[in-house]
Coordinates of C-alpha atoms in Angstrom, one line a residue:
Chain A
X186 CA 118.8 54.5 18.2
X187 CA 122.2 56.5 17.5
X188 CA 120.8 59.7 18.1
X189 CA 117.9 58.1 20.7
X190 CA 120.6 56.9 22.7
X191 CA 122.4 59.6 22.7
X192 CA 119.7 62.1 24.2
X193 CA 119.5 59.5 26.0
X194 CA 122.1 59.6 27.8
X195 CA 122.8 63.1 27.5
X196 CA 119.8 63.4 29.8
X197 CA 121.7 61.0 32.1
X198 CA 124.5 63.3 32.7
X199 CA 122.0 66.5 32.6
X200 CA 120.7 65.0 35.9
X201 CA 124.0 63.7 37.4
X202 CA 123.4 60.2 37.0
X203 CA 126.3 59.8 34.7
X204 CA 129.5 60.8 34.5
X205 CA 130.1 62.9 31.3
X206 CA 133.8 61.9 30.8
X207 CA 133.2 58.1 31.2
X208 CA 129.9 58.1 29.6
X209 CA 131.1 55.0 27.2
X210 CA 132.6 52.6 29.8
X211 CA 129.4 52.9 31.9
X212 CA 126.3 52.0 29.7
X213 CA 126.7 48.4 30.1
X214 CA 127.5 48.4 34.4
X215 CA 124.8 47.5 36.1
X216 CA 123.4 50.5 38.0
X217 CA 122.5 48.7 40.7
X218 CA 124.7 46.7 42.0
X219 CA 127.8 50.0 40.7
X220 CA 126.1 51.1 43.6
X221 CA 125.0 54.4 41.1
X222 CA 121.4 53.9 41.8
X223 CA 120.3 53.5 45.7
X224 CA 116.5 54.5 46.9
X225 CA 116.3 57.4 45.7
X226 CA 118.1 57.2 42.3
X227 CA 115.6 54.6 41.1
X228 CA 112.7 57.2 41.7
X229 CA 114.6 59.7 40.1
X230 CA 115.0 57.7 36.9
X231 CA 112.1 56.8 36.7
X232 CA 110.6 60.4 37.0
X233 CA 113.2 61.4 34.5
X234 CA 111.5 58.8 32.2
X235 CA 108.4 60.2 32.9
X236 CA 108.7 63.4 32.6
X237 CA 110.7 62.9 29.0
X238 CA 108.9 60.1 27.3
X239 CA 105.4 59.7 29.3
X240 CA 106.5 56.1 30.0
X241 CA 106.1 54.6 33.5
X242 CA 108.4 51.8 33.9
X243 CA 107.1 49.9 36.9
X244 CA 109.9 48.9 40.3
X245 CA 110.1 45.3 40.0
X246 CA 110.9 45.9 35.9
X247 CA 113.7 48.0 36.0
X248 CA 115.2 45.8 39.0
X249 CA 114.4 42.6 37.1
X250 CA 115.7 43.1 33.9
X251 CA 116.1 47.2 33.2
X252 CA 119.5 47.4 35.5
X253 CA 122.2 49.0 32.7
X254 CA 122.0 52.0 30.8
X255 CA 121.6 50.4 27.4
X256 CA 119.1 48.1 28.7
X257 CA 116.8 50.9 29.5
X258 CA 117.1 52.7 26.3
X259 CA 116.7 49.1 24.6
X260 CA 113.5 49.1 26.2
X261 CA 112.4 52.9 25.7
X262 CA 113.1 52.8 22.0
X263 CA 111.1 50.3 21.5
X264 CA 107.7 52.5 23.0
X265 CA 108.6 55.7 21.9
Chain B
X222 CA 107.6 82.6 74.8
X223 CA 106.1 80.0 72.5
X224 CA 107.3 79.6 68.5
X225 CA 103.6 80.7 67.9
X226 CA 104.0 84.0 70.0
X227 CA 107.4 85.0 68.4
X228 CA 105.8 84.4 64.5
X229 CA 102.8 87.1 66.5
X230 CA 105.4 89.4 67.8
X231 CA 107.4 90.0 64.9
X232 CA 104.3 90.2 62.9
X233 CA 103.6 92.9 64.6
X234 CA 106.6 94.8 65.0
X235 CA 109.6 93.6 62.5
X236 CA 109.8 96.1 59.8
X237 CA 110.2 93.7 57.2
X238 CA 107.4 91.0 55.9
X239 CA 110.5 87.5 54.8
X240 CA 109.2 85.5 51.6
X241 CA 109.2 82.1 51.6
X242 CA 109.4 80.2 48.2
X243 CA 108.1 77.1 47.0
X244 CA 109.8 76.8 44.1
X245 CA 107.8 73.3 42.9
X246 CA 105.1 74.6 43.2
X247 CA 106.2 78.0 41.2
X248 CA 104.6 79.8 44.4
X249 CA 105.7 82.4 47.3
X250 CA 104.2 84.0 49.9
X251 CA 105.2 86.5 52.7
X252 CA 104.6 85.0 56.4
X253 CA 102.0 87.0 57.1
X254 CA 100.2 85.2 54.3
X255 CA 100.8 81.8 55.5
X256 CA 100.2 83.1 59.0
X257 CA 96.3 84.1 58.1
X258 CA 96.0 80.8 56.5
X259 CA 97.2 79.3 59.6
X260 CA 94.7 81.2 61.4
X261 CA 92.0 79.9 59.3
X262 CA 93.0 76.3 59.5
X263 CA 93.2 76.6 63.2
X264 CA 89.3 77.3 62.6
X265 CA 88.6 74.7 60.3
X266 CA 90.6 72.4 62.9
X267 CA 88.0 73.8 65.6
X268 CA 84.8 72.9 63.7
X269 CA 86.2 69.7 63.2
X270 CA 86.3 69.2 67.0
X271 CA 90.1 69.0 67.4
X272 CA 90.7 70.6 71.0
X273 CA 93.9 71.4 72.9
X274 CA 96.1 68.3 73.5
X275 CA 94.8 66.5 70.2
X276 CA 96.9 65.0 67.9
X277 CA 96.9 65.5 64.3
X278 CA 98.9 63.6 61.8
X279 CA 100.4 64.8 58.4
X280 CA 101.0 62.5 56.2
X281 CA 102.2 64.8 53.3
X282 CA 105.0 65.6 50.9
X283 CA 106.7 68.6 51.9
X284 CA 104.5 71.5 50.1
X285 CA 103.7 74.9 51.4
X286 CA 100.5 74.4 53.3
X287 CA 102.1 72.0 55.4
X288 CA 103.5 75.3 57.2
X289 CA 100.2 76.8 58.0
X290 CA 98.9 73.8 59.2
X291 CA 101.7 73.7 61.4
X292 CA 101.1 76.8 62.7
X293 CA 97.4 76.7 62.9
X294 CA 97.2 73.3 64.9
X295 CA 99.9 74.9 67.0
X296 CA 97.2 78.0 67.7
X297 CA 94.9 75.7 68.7
X298 CA 97.5 74.1 71.0
X299 CA 97.2 70.8 69.6
X300 CA 100.1 68.2 68.6
X301 CA 101.6 67.9 65.0
X302 CA 102.7 64.0 64.1
X303 CA 104.5 64.8 60.9
X304 CA 104.2 61.5 58.8
X305 CA 106.0 59.8 56.7
X306 CA 104.0 60.2 53.4
X307 CA 105.7 57.7 51.1
X308 CA 105.8 54.4 51.1
X309 CA 107.2 51.3 48.3
X310 CA 103.9 50.3 47.1
X311 CA 103.8 47.1 49.0
X312 CA 104.5 48.4 52.4
X313 CA 101.6 48.4 54.9
X314 CA 101.1 51.6 55.7
X315 CA 97.7 50.7 57.4
X316 CA 100.6 48.5 59.7
X317 CA 102.1 51.6 59.9
X318 CA 99.3 54.2 61.1
X319 CA 97.7 51.5 63.2
X320 CA 100.8 51.5 65.4
X321 CA 101.2 54.9 65.9
X322 CA 97.4 55.5 66.3
X323 CA 97.7 53.0 69.2
X324 CA 99.7 55.9 70.8
X325 CA 98.3 59.0 69.0
X326 CA 94.8 58.1 68.6
X327 CA 94.5 60.7 66.1
X328 CA 91.6 62.7 65.9
X329 CA 92.4 63.3 62.5
X330 CA 94.9 62.9 59.7
X331 CA 95.7 65.3 57.1
X332 CA 96.9 63.1 53.4
X333 CA 98.3 64.3 50.0
X334 CA 95.7 65.0 47.6
X335 CA 97.4 62.5 45.7
X336 CA 96.7 59.9 48.3
X337 CA 95.0 55.9 47.5
X338 CA 91.7 56.2 48.5
X339 CA 91.9 52.4 50.3
X340 CA 94.1 53.7 52.2
X341 CA 92.1 57.2 53.7
X342 CA 89.0 54.3 53.2
X343 CA 90.3 51.5 55.5
X344 CA 92.0 54.6 57.9
X345 CA 88.5 56.4 58.3
X346 CA 86.2 53.0 58.2
X347 CA 88.6 51.0 60.8
X348 CA 89.3 53.4 63.3
X349 CA 86.2 55.8 63.3
X350 CA 88.5 59.3 62.8
X351 CA 88.7 61.9 60.1
X352 CA 91.0 61.7 57.6
X353 CA 91.0 64.1 54.7
X354 CA 93.1 65.2 51.4
X355 CA 95.0 68.1 51.9
X356 CA 92.6 70.1 49.4
X357 CA 89.5 68.6 50.8
X358 CA 90.7 70.3 54.6
X359 CA 91.6 74.2 52.6
X360 CA 87.7 73.5 51.1
X361 CA 86.1 73.6 54.6
X362 CA 84.9 76.8 55.5
X363 CA 83.3 76.9 59.3
X364 CA 80.4 79.2 59.5
X365 CA 81.7 79.5 63.6
X366 CA 84.4 81.5 63.6
X367 CA 85.8 81.2 67.2
X368 CA 88.3 83.9 68.3
X369 CA 89.7 82.8 71.4
X370 CA 92.9 80.9 71.8
X371 CA 94.1 78.6 74.6
X372 CA 96.9 79.6 75.8
X373 CA 100.1 77.4 75.4
X374 CA 102.2 76.4 78.5
X375 CA 106.1 75.4 77.9
X376 CA 105.3 71.8 78.8
X377 CA 102.6 70.7 76.3
X378 CA 103.3 68.9 73.6
X379 CA 103.9 70.6 70.0
X380 CA 105.5 67.7 68.2
X381 CA 105.5 63.9 68.4
X382 CA 108.4 63.2 66.3
X383 CA 108.7 59.4 65.0
X384 CA 111.1 57.4 63.1
X385 CA 110.3 56.8 59.7
X386 CA 108.5 52.9 60.6
X387 CA 110.2 51.2 56.9
X388 CA 111.7 48.4 59.3
X389 CA 111.6 48.8 63.9
X390 CA 108.8 50.1 65.6
X391 CA 108.2 53.4 65.3
X392 CA 109.0 55.6 68.4
X393 CA 107.3 58.9 69.0
X394 CA 109.5 61.4 70.6
X395 CA 108.2 63.8 72.3
X396 CA 108.8 67.2 71.3
X397 CA 106.9 69.9 73.5
X398 CA 106.9 73.6 72.8
X399 CA 109.6 74.8 75.5
X400 CA 112.5 72.3 74.0
X401 CA 111.1 73.9 70.2
X402 CA 112.7 76.8 71.6
X403 CA 115.6 75.8 72.8
X404 CA 116.4 74.0 70.1
X405 CA 116.2 77.3 67.3
X406 CA 117.5 79.2 70.1
X407 CA 120.7 77.0 70.1
X408 CA 121.5 76.7 66.0
X409 CA 120.7 80.1 66.3
X410 CA 123.8 80.6 68.6
X411 CA 125.4 77.6 67.4
X412 CA 125.3 79.1 63.3
X413 CA 126.6 82.5 64.9
X414 CA 129.6 80.7 66.8
X415 CA 130.4 78.6 63.4
X416 CA 131.1 82.5 61.6
X417 CA 127.4 83.4 60.6
X418 CA 128.0 85.9 63.3
X419 CA 125.1 88.1 61.8
X420 CA 121.2 87.6 61.8
X421 CA 120.6 85.0 58.8
X422 CA 118.7 86.9 56.0
X423 CA 117.8 83.6 53.6
X424 CA 117.4 79.7 54.1
X425 CA 116.6 76.8 52.3
X426 CA 115.9 73.6 52.7
X427 CA 114.8 70.0 50.9
X428 CA 115.0 67.8 53.4
X429 CA 111.6 65.5 54.4
X430 CA 109.3 68.1 56.9
X431 CA 108.6 65.4 58.2
X432 CA 112.4 64.1 59.6
X433 CA 113.4 66.4 62.9
X434 CA 116.0 67.6 60.8
X435 CA 113.7 68.4 57.5
X436 CA 111.2 70.6 60.2
X437 CA 113.6 72.0 62.4
X438 CA 116.1 73.4 60.2
X439 CA 112.9 73.9 56.7
X440 CA 110.5 75.4 59.3
X441 CA 111.5 76.1 63.2
X442 CA 114.4 77.6 62.7
X443 CA 113.3 80.2 59.6
X444 CA 110.1 80.8 61.3
X445 CA 112.8 81.5 65.0
X446 CA 115.5 83.8 62.6
X447 CA 112.6 85.4 60.6
X448 CA 114.5 84.6 57.5
X449 CA 113.8 84.5 53.8
X450 CA 113.2 80.9 52.9
X451 CA 113.5 78.1 50.0
X452 CA 111.4 75.2 50.2
X453 CA 111.2 72.0 48.0
X454 CA 110.8 68.1 48.3
X455 CA 113.4 65.2 48.3
X456 CA 112.3 64.5 45.0
X457 CA 113.1 68.3 43.8
X458 CA 116.3 68.0 44.8
X459 CA 117.7 64.8 44.2
X460 CA 116.1 65.1 40.5
X461 CA 118.7 68.3 39.8
X462 CA 120.8 68.7 42.7
X463 CA 122.7 71.4 41.1
X464 CA 118.9 73.4 40.1
X465 CA 118.5 73.1 43.9
X466 CA 122.4 75.1 44.2
X467 CA 121.2 77.4 41.4
X468 CA 118.7 78.4 43.4
X469 CA 120.4 79.1 46.6
X470 CA 123.1 80.9 44.5
X471 CA 120.0 83.2 43.0
X472 CA 119.0 84.3 46.7
X473 CA 122.3 84.3 48.4
X474 CA 121.2 81.8 50.6
X475 CA 122.8 81.3 54.0
X476 CA 123.0 78.0 55.1
X477 CA 121.4 74.5 54.1
X478 CA 121.7 71.5 55.9
X479 CA 122.3 68.1 53.9
X480 CA 123.4 64.5 54.5
X481 CA 126.5 62.7 53.0
X482 CA 124.7 60.8 51.2
X483 CA 122.6 63.3 49.1
X484 CA 125.9 65.0 48.8
X485 CA 127.7 62.0 47.6
X486 CA 125.1 61.7 44.8
X487 CA 124.7 65.3 44.2
X488 CA 128.4 66.1 43.5
X489 CA 128.1 64.2 39.8
X490 CA 125.5 66.8 38.9
X491 CA 127.2 70.1 40.4
X492 CA 130.2 69.4 38.9
X493 CA 128.3 70.0 35.7
X494 CA 128.3 73.6 36.3
X495 CA 130.9 76.0 34.6
X496 CA 133.7 77.2 37.3
X497 CA 132.1 80.3 38.7
X498 CA 128.7 80.2 37.1
X499 CA 127.1 79.9 40.8
X500 CA 128.2 82.0 43.8
X501 CA 128.0 80.1 47.3
X502 CA 130.4 82.4 48.7
X503 CA 127.9 83.0 51.1
X504 CA 126.7 79.6 52.1
X505 CA 127.1 77.3 55.0
X506 CA 126.8 73.7 54.9
X507 CA 126.3 71.3 57.1
X508 CA 126.4 67.6 57.1
X509 CA 124.6 65.5 59.5
X510 CA 122.4 62.9 60.3
X511 CA 124.5 59.9 59.5
X512 CA 128.2 59.2 60.1
X513 CA 130.2 61.6 57.3
X514 CA 132.9 60.4 55.8
X515 CA 136.2 62.1 55.1
X516 CA 136.0 61.0 51.2
X517 CA 133.3 63.1 50.7
X518 CA 134.4 65.7 52.6
X519 CA 137.4 65.9 50.2
X520 CA 135.2 65.8 47.5
X521 CA 132.8 68.3 48.7
X522 CA 135.8 71.0 49.2
X523 CA 137.2 70.5 45.4
X524 CA 133.6 70.3 43.7
X525 CA 132.1 73.9 45.7
X526 CA 135.0 75.7 46.1
X527 CA 135.1 76.2 42.5
X528 CA 131.6 78.0 43.1
X529 CA 133.7 79.9 45.9
X530 CA 132.4 78.2 49.1
X531 CA 135.6 78.5 51.3
X532 CA 136.0 74.6 53.2
X533 CA 135.7 76.4 56.3
X534 CA 132.2 77.0 55.5
X535 CA 131.4 73.1 55.7
X536 CA 130.0 72.0 59.0
X537 CA 129.2 68.5 60.8
X538 CA 126.0 68.4 63.0
X539 CA 125.1 65.6 65.1
X540 CA 122.1 64.8 66.8
X541 CA 118.6 63.3 67.1
X542 CA 114.6 63.5 68.1
X543 CA 115.6 62.7 71.5
X544 CA 117.9 65.9 71.6
X545 CA 115.1 67.5 69.3
X546 CA 117.3 68.0 67.1
X547 CA 121.1 69.0 67.5
X548 CA 123.7 68.4 69.8
X549 CA 126.8 69.1 68.8
X550 CA 128.6 70.6 65.3
X551 CA 131.7 71.8 64.6
X552 CA 132.5 75.2 64.8
X553 CA 135.1 77.8 63.6
X554 CA 137.8 76.7 61.0
X555 CA 138.3 73.8 59.0
X556 CA 136.5 70.2 60.3
X557 CA 138.9 67.9 62.0
X558 CA 140.0 64.3 60.7
X559 CA 141.8 62.0 62.8
X560 CA 143.3 58.5 61.5
X561 CA 143.2 56.0 64.9
X562 CA 143.9 52.4 65.6
X563 CA 140.6 51.1 68.3
X564 CA 140.9 48.4 70.1
X565 CA 137.4 47.5 70.4
X566 CA 138.4 44.8 73.3
X567 CA 139.7 47.6 75.7
X568 CA 137.8 50.6 73.9
X569 CA 141.4 52.3 73.5
X570 CA 142.3 54.7 70.5
X571 CA 145.8 55.6 69.4
X572 CA 146.1 57.6 67.1
X573 CA 148.2 57.3 63.9
X574 CA 149.3 58.5 60.9
X575 CA 147.4 57.2 58.1
X576 CA 149.3 54.0 57.0
X577 CA 148.5 51.7 59.5
X578 CA 146.0 49.0 57.7
X579 CA 143.8 48.7 60.8
X580 CA 143.7 53.0 60.7
X581 CA 140.1 54.3 60.1
X582 CA 139.9 57.9 59.5
X583 CA 136.8 59.7 61.6
X584 CA 135.1 62.7 61.4
X585 CA 134.9 65.6 64.1
X586 CA 131.1 66.1 65.1
X587 CA 132.8 68.8 66.7
X588 CA 132.2 69.8 70.8
X589 CA 128.8 69.8 72.3
X590 CA 126.3 72.9 72.0
X591 CA 125.6 75.3 74.8
X592 CA 123.7 73.9 77.0
X593 CA 124.2 71.1 76.5
X594 CA 126.3 68.8 77.8
X595 CA 128.3 65.6 76.0
X596 CA 129.9 62.5 77.8
X597 CA 131.5 59.3 77.0
X598 CA 130.5 56.7 79.2
X599 CA 131.4 52.6 79.9
X600 CA 128.4 50.5 80.1
X601 CA 128.6 51.0 84.5
X602 CA 127.8 54.9 83.6
X603 CA 131.4 56.1 84.2
X604 CA 132.8 59.2 82.6
X605 CA 135.6 57.7 80.3
X606 CA 138.8 60.2 79.6
X607 CA 139.7 61.4 75.6
X608 CA 140.6 58.6 73.5
X609 CA 138.3 55.6 74.9
X610 CA 135.4 54.5 73.2
X611 CA 132.2 54.6 74.8
X612 CA 128.5 55.5 74.1
X613 CA 127.6 58.9 74.1
X614 CA 125.4 60.6 76.6
X615 CA 123.3 63.7 76.1
X616 CA 122.0 66.5 79.1
X617 CA 120.4 69.4 78.4
X618 CA 117.9 71.4 78.1
X619 CA 117.0 70.0 74.3
X620 CA 116.7 66.2 76.0
X621 CA 113.6 64.5 75.5
X622 CA 110.7 63.7 78.3
X623 CA 110.3 60.4 76.9
X624 CA 108.6 58.6 73.7
X625 CA 104.8 59.0 74.2
X626 CA 103.0 56.6 76.1
X627 CA 105.9 53.6 76.2
X628 CA 107.4 54.2 79.4
X629 CA 109.2 51.0 79.0
X630 CA 111.6 51.8 76.5
X631 CA 111.4 55.6 78.1
X632 CA 112.7 53.7 81.1
X633 CA 115.9 51.9 79.3
X634 CA 116.9 55.1 77.2
X635 CA 117.3 58.4 80.0
X636 CA 118.8 57.7 83.1
X637 CA 118.2 60.4 85.4
X638 CA 117.2 63.1 82.1
X639 CA 120.5 61.7 80.6
X640 CA 119.9 60.1 77.1
X641 CA 121.6 57.2 76.0
X642 CA 122.5 57.6 72.4
X643 CA 123.4 53.5 71.3
X644 CA 125.7 55.5 69.5
X645 CA 129.9 54.7 70.6
X646 CA 132.2 57.5 70.0
X647 CA 135.3 59.0 71.8
X648 CA 137.3 62.5 72.9
X649 CA 140.2 63.3 71.0
X650 CA 141.9 66.5 72.1
X651 CA 138.2 68.6 73.2
X652 CA 136.4 67.0 69.9
X653 CA 133.9 64.5 69.6
X654 CA 134.0 61.6 67.3
X655 CA 131.4 59.7 66.2
X656 CA 132.3 55.9 65.4
X657 CA 129.7 53.6 64.9
X658 CA 127.0 52.4 67.1
X659 CA 126.9 50.5 70.0
X660 CA 123.2 48.3 68.1
X661 CA 122.5 46.8 65.1
X662 CA 120.8 49.4 63.9
X663 CA 121.9 50.8 60.7
X664 CA 121.6 54.5 59.0
X665 CA 121.7 55.5 55.8
X666 CA 121.0 58.5 54.0
X667 CA 119.8 59.6 57.4
X668 CA 117.6 56.5 57.7
X669 CA 117.4 53.9 60.5
X670 CA 117.1 51.0 59.0
X671 CA 116.9 47.9 61.4
X672 CA 118.3 44.7 59.7
X673 CA 116.0 42.1 61.1
X674 CA 113.1 44.0 59.6
X675 CA 114.9 43.6 56.0
X676 CA 115.8 40.4 56.9
X677 CA 112.9 38.7 57.9
X678 CA 111.6 40.5 54.7
X679 CA 114.3 38.5 52.9
X680 CA 113.3 35.2 54.9
X681 CA 109.7 35.5 54.6
X682 CA 110.0 34.8 50.4
X683 CA 109.7 31.1 49.2
X684 CA 112.9 29.0 49.3
X685 CA 114.6 31.0 51.8
X686 CA 115.3 29.4 55.3
X687 CA 114.0 31.7 58.2
X688 CA 117.8 33.0 60.3
X689 CA 119.6 32.1 56.7
X690 CA 119.8 36.1 55.6
X691 CA 122.3 39.0 57.2
X692 CA 122.1 42.4 56.2
X693 CA 125.4 44.5 56.7
X694 CA 126.8 47.9 56.2
X695 CA 130.5 47.8 54.5
X696 CA 132.4 50.9 54.2
X697 CA 133.4 52.1 50.5
X698 CA 136.6 54.2 50.6
X699 CA 136.4 55.2 47.3
X700 CA 133.8 56.5 47.2
X701 CA 132.6 57.2 50.3
X702 CA 129.7 56.4 51.2
X703 CA 128.3 52.8 52.9
X704 CA 126.7 50.3 50.8
X705 CA 124.1 47.6 51.9
X706 CA 125.0 43.8 51.8
X707 CA 122.8 41.2 52.1
X708 CA 124.5 38.0 53.2
X709 CA 121.7 34.7 51.9
X710 CA 123.1 31.5 52.9
X711 CA 121.9 29.1 50.3
X712 CA 121.8 25.2 50.6
X713 CA 122.2 23.9 47.1
X714 CA 123.8 24.8 44.2
X715 CA 122.0 26.5 41.7
X716 CA 122.6 27.7 37.5
X717 CA 124.6 31.2 37.9
X718 CA 121.6 32.2 36.4
X719 CA 119.3 31.1 38.5
X720 CA 121.2 33.1 40.9
X721 CA 121.0 36.3 38.8
X722 CA 117.1 36.0 38.9
X723 CA 117.0 35.3 43.0
X724 CA 119.5 38.2 43.5
X725 CA 116.7 40.8 41.2
X726 CA 113.5 39.1 42.8
X727 CA 114.7 40.2 46.7
X728 CA 116.2 43.3 46.1
X729 CA 112.5 43.5 43.8
X730 CA 111.2 42.2 47.0
X731 CA 112.6 44.8 49.7
X732 CA 112.4 47.4 47.6
X733 CA 108.8 47.6 47.5
X734 CA 108.2 46.4 51.0
X735 CA 110.6 48.4 52.5
X736 CA 111.1 51.4 50.0
X737 CA 114.9 50.4 50.8
X738 CA 117.5 48.8 47.6
X739 CA 119.6 46.9 48.5
X740 CA 122.8 46.8 46.0
X741 CA 124.5 43.4 46.6
X742 CA 123.2 40.6 47.2
X743 CA 125.7 37.8 48.3
X744 CA 124.9 33.7 48.1
X745 CA 127.2 32.2 50.3
X746 CA 127.4 28.5 51.8
X747 CA 125.8 27.1 55.0
X748 CA 127.1 28.6 58.9
X749 CA 127.8 31.7 56.8
X750 CA 126.0 33.2 59.1
X751 CA 127.4 32.5 62.9
X752 CA 125.0 32.9 65.8
X753 CA 125.0 32.9 69.4
X754 CA 123.9 30.0 71.3
X755 CA 120.6 32.0 72.1
X756 CA 119.9 32.0 68.2
X757 CA 121.2 35.3 67.6
X758 CA 123.1 36.6 64.7
X759 CA 126.9 37.6 66.0
X760 CA 126.7 40.3 63.2
X761 CA 130.7 41.8 64.2
X762 CA 131.4 38.3 63.4
X763 CA 129.7 38.3 60.2
X764 CA 130.7 41.1 58.5
X765 CA 134.7 40.3 59.7
X766 CA 134.0 37.1 58.1
X767 CA 132.7 38.8 54.6
X768 CA 135.6 41.7 54.5
X769 CA 137.7 39.1 54.7
X770 CA 136.7 36.6 52.3
X771 CA 134.6 39.6 50.3
X772 CA 136.1 38.0 47.1
X773 CA 135.2 34.5 47.4
X774 CA 131.6 35.0 48.4
X775 CA 130.6 37.7 46.0
X776 CA 132.2 35.5 43.9
X777 CA 129.9 33.5 44.8
X778 CA 132.3 30.0 45.3
X779 CA 131.5 29.5 49.1
X780 CA 128.3 28.1 47.8

């Protein structure tokens, strides 16, 4: 899990979704409420996950449950 | 001379053929090849019965075929209607198409290859008109080759530019071939005035072609300027903004247009590049299509100076489809900003030092383009002096003749050839400043959002009452962007967990139906959404209440 988490966080930093210097403090932030993800940002994250892990995350699931980086990591970890 | 004739003259007389690159497709083509394909497609359009004056819809992502489709269509003097290719999964794209069809009466529509089968079938079935996927259309090879093409008059319609249609009724702005040429000449002139006083050799754009800025900056101006060009899609750009800027550096691109929101979302990605990793010393960046935040502007200066981009290479543009595209822009030197206090009762604007709590910092949109007059007027149409807030009005040779087959709306927008923008602004020391919209329309990321459409969507959900929601836009000064906040009245006190799930349910519903993510949903008590006696929502008062009592409202304490 540790390595998987690190790789996913690095991927988010690479795509400019997270600030490399403040990663640890942002992992539990609500991506939508905090404004880190807008309409376009959701598509970017879905594309990034699809291209990297081959997993399609339905938008309703993303908005309802996977609202933080840690939630996304936990969800993906179960599937890969 | 229409643009298509200029392309043909350039192909004949210029001693170089620009290269257009499509990094997403890993393709590049000389313009001569794109033109040859355009002529093939002109024959295909003709074989499919498209004639001069017919309308053809392009429901396409940005792709290399878009360029020859457009030129080919103009070759037979038909009208192009760029349509929104994406929508939320529940967005009623059939209704959107049918609304536009009423005024356009499409001869045919070209769809993306991965367009929904039901969409194409319902389109061709219901309307009895033609619809082809991109590769299907390209695969048609007509037997009869027509060699004579119709001539094009300056007043012939080149494009009907529709608003996105996710919110509000889409309105079709008429753009004639003369307006196209006037606008591209104007863009080129203003570029020179702003400091790029030489032939532009390399351009780039990722903006969607169905948006006026994407069409003109991505395709039409580069054809006019005969420049090399890099074209990608918004998705390619947003996926890795730094990759896009690396390409601009690699091919020594001299200008891009972007939006405040796109830059806000790109700076973190760009900041990962080592100082000097890319060279943007030749690069100019225009921020347009929405209000520019002084915070974002300063962040842009800070991040992009690491790549040798001078501060005076940033420009701000202002315009809209009704003026073909651009109406004003900042010229030489740094962009001005001003701290002002605005009394919205008397409409007077007073300069302050910025320490006043009521002061706002506004970014200049520069001065009107050549052959364009911009005035600030009161309700009666009188021209207002400097430092007075009023409606920005535009006159000039890029102003549209009206909305396509919509005389009533056209009459309201155009008064003796003058376009009333419904934008509020003021002049200060010769510079024009855009302050806010006159109506309730919100502009986020270059996209117009009609609040009532989002509210209708939420109010149509089970458990919410009609008239019980209000969408407002709240400035986040420290971040430099605006966020959308939906206030939702609730009668009963629900458990906090229920509120969280309700909040997510509303966000999901609106995103799927309208393609817009509302970052903040605030539940509030009855009568927070105040209304006039006629039942109209008093948006200004609602927003003021929210800003004053934000903490209480966001904490759900008002329930």
